[in-house]
């Protein structure tokens, strides 16, 4: 039975990532998973509850902080950039993050989840741990670059950013993240 | 009669910006403008044609390039950041750009318009005029920060970025744009 639940979650994740929140229906998810609609509702409830369940990150963001903070602060931007790009390049991570960002454009619950990731689950805990001034503003600026990268590279498909090697993306955005984390804000 | 056309365009622009593409209907636009649905169709055609008409920028992006390129290259990032933030802070610009970015998350035609703005109408002509290597990649990176700023500050509402003074936003993102325009990409 947990195989069925996972098949529904997989179909939902794929559809939310590909079509966005508004164009994904319980019916399409059921068809995608080869099950009856009633089973989707049984396992996940409403479309919004299904969405919240399946776009949760495949790890606890809080758990990666010690690893990111563990090395040299001068290369923190590179570590954060690499961690984010690796998440977005993995099948598990990409469908969840693109599904979430795509939905955040129109669905208040998804927008709330994005705000929460930036302001209390990943970026603000990171900047707060660094003891820098303007920690909350810095976290939001990091969020702006990461949300923008997700939109342009993975959702809108702006070339050549959409097809360039992941390491080139890491190298290009790392100095931006480094300054938002620890540098002067102007 | 052009008053009616403009009233429809205004209502459509506001609804696309507030609700997104999928949740905006011809019927709601007609109600918002206080006219019959048939009149909306008469003036603008389909919902997609209406969308394309009303989210066009209030100026020709091509026309601002000479002004941006006119000064010192060391302060180009500041000029581009200020120009973009001023566009987003103006009523005219904000509803068009947020409407476009919001829709680009789910609507292929809006995604195409965003790609076109980055790769042929604003950012690529700017980086090409500078004669820098990797001009197209640089343009896409600028697009990633600008789309991300639009999403986080104006659509998703990530605090404190959402309510901070526009000049603080210009100061914070200008060095990012300066490096994407002219600096080392890593």
Tab-separated table of N, CA and C in Angstrom, chain A residues 18-23 101-108 110-112 114-115 118-119 136-137 139-141 143-145 147-149 151-152 155-161 164 168-169 171-177 179-180 184-186, chain B residues 18-23 101-108 110-112 114-115 118-119 136-137 139-141 143-145 147-149 151-152 155-161 164 168-169 171-177 179-180 184-186:
chain	number	residue	atom	x	y	z
A	18	UNK	N	5.705	20.091	-13.814
A	18	UNK	CA	5.574	20.314	-15.260
A	18	UNK	C	4.475	21.320	-15.617
A	19	UNK	N	3.317	21.195	-14.926
A	19	UNK	CA	2.164	22.010	-15.318
A	19	UNK	C	1.891	23.180	-14.386
A	20	UNK	N	2.445	23.120	-13.183
A	20	UNK	CA	2.107	24.127	-12.183
A	20	UNK	C	0.894	23.708	-11.374
A	21	UNK	N	0.657	24.440	-10.315
A	21	UNK	CA	-0.390	24.091	-9.361
A	21	UNK	C	-1.795	24.143	-9.985
A	22	UNK	N	-2.096	25.278	-10.623
A	22	UNK	CA	-3.464	25.480	-11.106
A	22	UNK	C	-3.886	24.458	-12.154
A	23	UNK	N	-2.916	24.017	-12.973
A	23	UNK	CA	-3.273	23.111	-14.073
A	23	UNK	C	-3.156	21.634	-13.691
A	101	UNK	N	8.360	26.555	-6.537
A	101	UNK	CA	8.558	27.927	-7.038
A	101	UNK	C	7.492	28.277	-8.070
A	102	UNK	N	7.188	27.322	-8.954
A	102	UNK	CA	6.151	27.532	-9.961
A	102	UNK	C	4.811	27.849	-9.288
A	103	UNK	N	4.485	27.077	-8.273
A	103	UNK	CA	3.209	27.275	-7.584
A	103	UNK	C	3.194	28.573	-6.783
A	104	UNK	N	4.365	28.975	-6.269
A	104	UNK	CA	4.425	30.184	-5.442
A	104	UNK	C	3.993	31.428	-6.205
A	105	UNK	N	4.031	31.359	-7.539
A	105	UNK	CA	3.604	32.496	-8.350
A	105	UNK	C	2.099	32.733	-8.267
A	106	UNK	N	1.333	31.694	-7.904
A	106	UNK	CA	-0.123	31.887	-7.899
A	106	UNK	C	-0.830	31.342	-6.666
A	107	UNK	N	-0.206	30.429	-5.922
A	107	UNK	CA	-0.888	29.740	-4.831
A	107	UNK	C	-0.354	30.246	-3.472
A	108	UNK	N	-1.211	30.887	-2.667
A	108	UNK	CA	-0.743	31.482	-1.411
A	108	UNK	C	-0.034	30.490	-0.482
A	110	UNK	N	1.777	27.900	-1.312
A	110	UNK	CA	3.126	27.669	-1.834
A	110	UNK	C	4.002	28.895	-1.581
A	111	UNK	N	3.439	30.091	-1.732
A	111	UNK	CA	4.202	31.321	-1.451
A	111	UNK	C	4.622	31.331	0.022
A	112	UNK	N	3.715	30.897	0.901
A	112	UNK	CA	4.040	30.842	2.326
A	112	UNK	C	5.192	29.866	2.573
A	114	UNK	N	7.597	29.064	0.479
A	114	UNK	CA	8.845	29.682	0.001
A	114	UNK	C	9.343	30.709	1.017
A	115	UNK	N	8.417	31.550	1.533
A	115	UNK	CA	8.826	32.544	2.536
A	115	UNK	C	9.437	31.858	3.748
A	118	UNK	N	12.986	30.579	3.221
A	118	UNK	CA	13.982	31.660	3.238
A	118	UNK	C	14.141	32.230	4.648
A	119	UNK	N	13.018	32.516	5.301
A	119	UNK	CA	13.091	33.294	6.543
A	119	UNK	C	13.211	32.451	7.806
A	136	UNK	N	18.551	39.068	8.192
A	136	UNK	CA	17.284	38.751	7.526
A	136	UNK	C	17.268	39.275	6.085
A	137	UNK	N	17.799	40.470	5.876
A	137	UNK	CA	17.853	41.046	4.532
A	137	UNK	C	18.780	40.210	3.648
A	139	UNK	N	19.444	37.041	3.976
A	139	UNK	CA	18.758	35.777	3.670
A	139	UNK	C	17.776	35.961	2.515
A	140	UNK	N	17.044	37.087	2.523
A	140	UNK	CA	16.063	37.348	1.462
A	140	UNK	C	16.765	37.577	0.121
A	141	UNK	N	17.925	38.250	0.148
A	141	UNK	CA	18.682	38.468	-1.094
A	141	UNK	C	19.164	37.133	-1.675
A	143	UNK	N	17.677	34.319	-1.199
A	143	UNK	CA	16.438	33.747	-1.736
A	143	UNK	C	16.112	34.301	-3.108
A	144	UNK	N	16.340	35.613	-3.311
A	144	UNK	CA	16.009	36.224	-4.606
A	144	UNK	C	16.852	35.618	-5.728
A	145	UNK	N	18.149	35.386	-5.463
A	145	UNK	CA	19.002	34.801	-6.513
A	145	UNK	C	18.647	33.330	-6.764
A	147	UNK	N	15.668	31.739	-6.147
A	147	UNK	CA	14.357	31.649	-6.797
A	147	UNK	C	14.497	32.049	-8.273
A	148	UNK	N	15.290	33.080	-8.534
A	148	UNK	CA	15.500	33.540	-9.908
A	148	UNK	C	16.233	32.513	-10.756
A	149	UNK	N	17.211	31.847	-10.157
A	149	UNK	CA	17.922	30.778	-10.872
A	149	UNK	C	16.960	29.635	-11.200
A	151	UNK	N	13.708	29.792	-11.563
A	151	UNK	CA	12.785	30.230	-12.617
A	151	UNK	C	13.471	30.244	-13.984
A	152	UNK	N	14.641	30.878	-14.080
A	152	UNK	CA	15.236	31.088	-15.408
A	152	UNK	C	15.880	29.824	-15.977
A	155	UNK	N	12.598	26.572	-15.148
A	155	UNK	CA	11.169	26.721	-15.466
A	155	UNK	C	10.982	27.474	-16.791
A	156	UNK	N	11.522	28.681	-16.889
A	156	UNK	CA	11.340	29.492	-18.100
A	156	UNK	C	12.297	29.053	-19.211
A	157	UNK	N	13.469	28.527	-18.807
A	157	UNK	CA	14.419	28.021	-19.796
A	157	UNK	C	15.126	29.104	-20.587
A	158	UNK	N	15.763	30.046	-19.888
A	158	UNK	CA	16.509	31.112	-20.567
A	158	UNK	C	17.892	30.579	-20.947
A	159	UNK	N	18.168	30.566	-22.241
A	159	UNK	CA	19.470	30.090	-22.730
A	159	UNK	C	20.509	31.213	-22.721
A	160	UNK	N	21.807	30.902	-22.544
A	160	UNK	CA	22.376	29.560	-22.399
A	160	UNK	C	22.376	29.045	-20.955
A	161	UNK	N	21.786	29.826	-20.031
A	161	UNK	CA	21.773	29.408	-18.621
A	161	UNK	C	21.067	28.061	-18.442
A	164	UNK	N	23.654	25.198	-19.695
A	164	UNK	CA	25.078	25.262	-19.369
A	164	UNK	C	25.407	24.250	-18.267
A	168	UNK	N	29.481	25.552	-14.101
A	168	UNK	CA	29.572	26.947	-14.551
A	168	UNK	C	28.549	27.807	-13.809
A	169	UNK	N	27.401	27.213	-13.486
A	169	UNK	CA	26.380	27.935	-12.716
A	169	UNK	C	26.890	28.182	-11.296
A	171	UNK	N	29.986	28.377	-10.293
A	171	UNK	CA	31.057	29.385	-10.331
A	171	UNK	C	30.495	30.791	-10.520
A	172	UNK	N	29.452	30.919	-11.328
A	172	UNK	CA	28.910	32.249	-11.630
A	172	UNK	C	28.113	32.837	-10.470
A	173	UNK	N	27.365	31.995	-9.738
A	173	UNK	CA	26.534	32.579	-8.669
A	173	UNK	C	27.220	32.571	-7.298
A	174	UNK	N	28.296	31.785	-7.136
A	174	UNK	CA	28.957	31.709	-5.822
A	174	UNK	C	29.391	33.080	-5.291
A	175	UNK	N	30.032	33.942	-6.121
A	175	UNK	CA	30.435	35.251	-5.581
A	175	UNK	C	29.231	36.120	-5.171
A	176	UNK	N	28.111	35.953	-5.872
A	176	UNK	CA	26.890	36.676	-5.489
A	176	UNK	C	26.439	36.223	-4.104
A	177	UNK	N	26.386	34.899	-3.896
A	177	UNK	CA	25.954	34.378	-2.603
A	177	UNK	C	26.964	34.764	-1.510
A	179	UNK	N	28.794	37.427	-1.281
A	179	UNK	CA	28.586	38.817	-0.853
A	179	UNK	C	27.289	38.958	-0.067
A	180	UNK	N	26.215	38.289	-0.498
A	180	UNK	CA	24.965	38.361	0.257
A	180	UNK	C	25.142	37.751	1.654
A	184	UNK	N	29.842	43.398	1.833
A	184	UNK	CA	29.129	44.658	2.006
A	184	UNK	C	27.854	44.675	1.152
A	185	UNK	N	26.777	45.221	1.713
A	185	UNK	CA	25.516	45.250	0.960
A	185	UNK	C	25.349	46.569	0.207
A	186	UNK	N	26.355	47.462	0.291
A	186	UNK	CA	26.297	48.724	-0.468
A	186	UNK	C	25.768	49.855	0.376
B	18	UNK	N	-2.383	40.348	-9.996
B	18	UNK	CA	-2.827	39.906	-8.663
B	18	UNK	C	-3.094	38.405	-8.583
B	19	UNK	N	-3.746	37.858	-9.624
B	19	UNK	CA	-4.196	36.460	-9.554
B	19	UNK	C	-3.351	35.501	-10.371
B	20	UNK	N	-2.610	36.039	-11.294
B	20	UNK	CA	-1.884	35.175	-12.226
B	20	UNK	C	-2.730	34.862	-13.442
B	21	UNK	N	-2.097	34.276	-14.427
B	21	UNK	CA	-2.735	34.015	-15.719
B	21	UNK	C	-3.903	33.028	-15.607
B	22	UNK	N	-3.631	31.870	-14.980
B	22	UNK	CA	-4.640	30.809	-14.957
B	22	UNK	C	-5.934	31.218	-14.260
B	23	UNK	N	-5.801	32.053	-13.218
B	23	UNK	CA	-6.978	32.408	-12.422
B	23	UNK	C	-7.677	33.663	-12.922
B	101	UNK	N	5.964	37.883	-15.094
B	101	UNK	CA	6.776	36.883	-14.387
B	101	UNK	C	5.880	35.821	-13.738
B	102	UNK	N	4.779	36.273	-13.128
B	102	UNK	CA	3.834	35.329	-12.522
B	102	UNK	C	3.318	34.344	-13.578
B	103	UNK	N	2.945	34.873	-14.724
B	103	UNK	CA	2.403	34.012	-15.775
B	103	UNK	C	3.467	33.092	-16.369
B	104	UNK	N	4.726	33.565	-16.391
B	104	UNK	CA	5.794	32.770	-17.000
B	104	UNK	C	6.002	31.440	-16.285
B	105	UNK	N	5.531	31.357	-15.034
B	105	UNK	CA	5.649	30.111	-14.271
B	105	UNK	C	4.755	29.013	-14.834
B	106	UNK	N	3.688	29.385	-15.564
B	106	UNK	CA	2.774	28.337	-16.036
B	106	UNK	C	2.367	28.476	-17.507
B	107	UNK	N	2.504	29.668	-18.074
B	107	UNK	CA	1.972	29.911	-19.413
B	107	UNK	C	3.121	30.001	-20.428
B	108	UNK	N	3.179	29.078	-21.403
B	108	UNK	CA	4.300	29.066	-22.349
B	108	UNK	C	4.509	30.381	-23.089
B	110	UNK	N	3.921	33.412	-22.019
B	110	UNK	CA	4.556	34.367	-21.099
B	110	UNK	C	6.016	33.993	-20.887
B	111	UNK	N	6.309	32.697	-20.792
B	111	UNK	CA	7.695	32.247	-20.649
B	111	UNK	C	8.507	32.673	-21.867
B	112	UNK	N	7.897	32.566	-23.051
B	112	UNK	CA	8.568	32.984	-24.274
B	112	UNK	C	8.878	34.486	-24.249
B	114	UNK	N	9.375	36.329	-21.590
B	114	UNK	CA	10.478	36.559	-20.639
B	114	UNK	C	11.807	36.194	-21.292
B	115	UNK	N	11.845	35.039	-21.979
B	115	UNK	CA	13.087	34.641	-22.661
B	115	UNK	C	13.518	35.706	-23.671
B	118	UNK	N	15.050	38.826	-22.123
B	118	UNK	CA	16.421	38.601	-21.666
B	118	UNK	C	17.368	38.427	-22.847
B	119	UNK	N	16.965	37.596	-23.810
B	119	UNK	CA	17.924	37.190	-24.836
B	119	UNK	C	17.923	38.068	-26.084
B	136	UNK	N	25.926	36.281	-23.825
B	136	UNK	CA	24.600	35.676	-23.672
B	136	UNK	C	24.422	35.081	-22.271
B	137	UNK	N	25.471	34.444	-21.750
B	137	UNK	CA	25.412	33.869	-20.403
B	137	UNK	C	25.248	34.987	-19.374
B	139	UNK	N	23.858	37.899	-19.845
B	139	UNK	CA	22.494	38.418	-19.943
B	139	UNK	C	21.523	37.520	-19.176
B	140	UNK	N	21.705	36.205	-19.294
B	140	UNK	CA	20.815	35.263	-18.601
B	140	UNK	C	21.001	35.352	-17.090
B	141	UNK	N	22.242	35.556	-16.641
B	141	UNK	CA	22.487	35.705	-15.201
B	141	UNK	C	21.805	36.968	-14.664
B	143	UNK	N	19.168	38.281	-15.952
B	143	UNK	CA	17.755	37.894	-15.939
B	143	UNK	C	17.400	37.094	-14.699
B	144	UNK	N	18.302	36.190	-14.270
B	144	UNK	CA	18.006	35.354	-13.100
B	144	UNK	C	17.858	36.208	-11.847
B	145	UNK	N	18.721	37.230	-11.679
B	145	UNK	CA	18.601	38.072	-10.485
B	145	UNK	C	17.364	38.959	-10.551
B	147	UNK	N	14.478	38.424	-12.350
B	147	UNK	CA	13.263	37.610	-12.193
B	147	UNK	C	13.111	37.199	-10.722
B	148	UNK	N	14.230	36.850	-10.074
B	148	UNK	CA	14.180	36.461	-8.662
B	148	UNK	C	13.786	37.608	-7.759
B	149	UNK	N	14.268	38.814	-8.067
B	149	UNK	CA	13.866	39.994	-7.284
B	149	UNK	C	12.369	40.238	-7.449
B	151	UNK	N	10.035	38.056	-8.200
B	151	UNK	CA	9.308	37.009	-7.469
B	151	UNK	C	9.331	37.268	-5.955
B	152	UNK	N	10.514	37.473	-5.385
B	152	UNK	CA	10.612	37.521	-3.913
B	152	UNK	C	10.086	38.829	-3.335
B	155	UNK	N	6.047	39.427	-5.609
B	155	UNK	CA	5.016	38.391	-5.776
B	155	UNK	C	4.899	37.527	-4.526
B	156	UNK	N	5.987	36.907	-4.104
B	156	UNK	CA	5.953	36.018	-2.935
B	156	UNK	C	5.983	36.825	-1.634
B	157	UNK	N	6.604	37.999	-1.677
B	157	UNK	CA	6.630	38.863	-0.487
B	157	UNK	C	7.546	38.353	0.617
B	158	UNK	N	8.821	38.113	0.306
B	158	UNK	CA	9.779	37.658	1.318
B	158	UNK	C	10.301	38.880	2.086
B	159	UNK	N	10.039	38.905	3.384
B	159	UNK	CA	10.511	40.027	4.203
B	159	UNK	C	11.934	39.789	4.683
B	160	UNK	N	12.718	40.860	4.927
B	160	UNK	CA	12.352	42.281	4.811
B	160	UNK	C	12.531	42.848	3.411
B	161	UNK	N	12.901	41.994	2.440
B	161	UNK	CA	13.110	42.489	1.078
B	161	UNK	C	11.836	43.113	0.504
B	164	UNK	N	11.475	46.784	2.214
B	164	UNK	CA	12.634	47.664	2.393
B	164	UNK	C	12.623	48.775	1.336
B	168	UNK	N	17.728	50.798	-0.998
B	168	UNK	CA	18.499	49.717	-0.372
B	168	UNK	C	18.561	48.506	-1.307
B	169	UNK	N	17.492	48.304	-2.072
B	169	UNK	CA	17.481	47.205	-3.046
B	169	UNK	C	18.472	47.503	-4.163
B	171	UNK	N	21.135	49.399	-4.025
B	171	UNK	CA	22.497	49.284	-3.499
B	171	UNK	C	22.913	47.819	-3.344
B	172	UNK	N	21.971	46.962	-2.923
B	172	UNK	CA	22.312	45.557	-2.667
B	172	UNK	C	22.504	44.750	-3.950
B	173	UNK	N	21.711	45.035	-4.989
B	173	UNK	CA	21.833	44.202	-6.194
B	173	UNK	C	22.778	44.798	-7.245
B	174	UNK	N	23.108	46.100	-7.132
B	174	UNK	CA	23.974	46.734	-8.141
B	174	UNK	C	25.314	46.008	-8.311
B	175	UNK	N	26.017	45.619	-7.209
B	175	UNK	CA	27.298	44.921	-7.416
B	175	UNK	C	27.117	43.558	-8.102
B	176	UNK	N	25.991	42.903	-7.851
B	176	UNK	CA	25.699	41.636	-8.536
B	176	UNK	C	25.573	41.879	-10.042
B	177	UNK	N	24.797	42.885	-10.414
B	177	UNK	CA	24.608	43.185	-11.833
B	177	UNK	C	25.918	43.658	-12.462
B	179	UNK	N	28.939	42.753	-11.705
B	179	UNK	CA	29.797	41.595	-11.996
B	179	UNK	C	29.231	40.782	-13.170
B	180	UNK	N	27.913	40.578	-13.199
B	180	UNK	CA	27.334	39.832	-14.320
B	180	UNK	C	27.559	40.577	-15.643
B	184	UNK	N	34.437	39.151	-13.535
B	184	UNK	CA	34.770	37.748	-13.772
B	184	UNK	C	33.591	36.851	-13.414
B	185	UNK	N	33.348	35.824	-14.226
B	185	UNK	CA	32.225	34.920	-13.937
B	185	UNK	C	32.675	33.691	-13.142
B	186	UNK	N	33.930	33.643	-12.777
B	186	UNK	CA	34.412	32.529	-11.931
B	186	UNK	C	35.039	31.435	-12.761
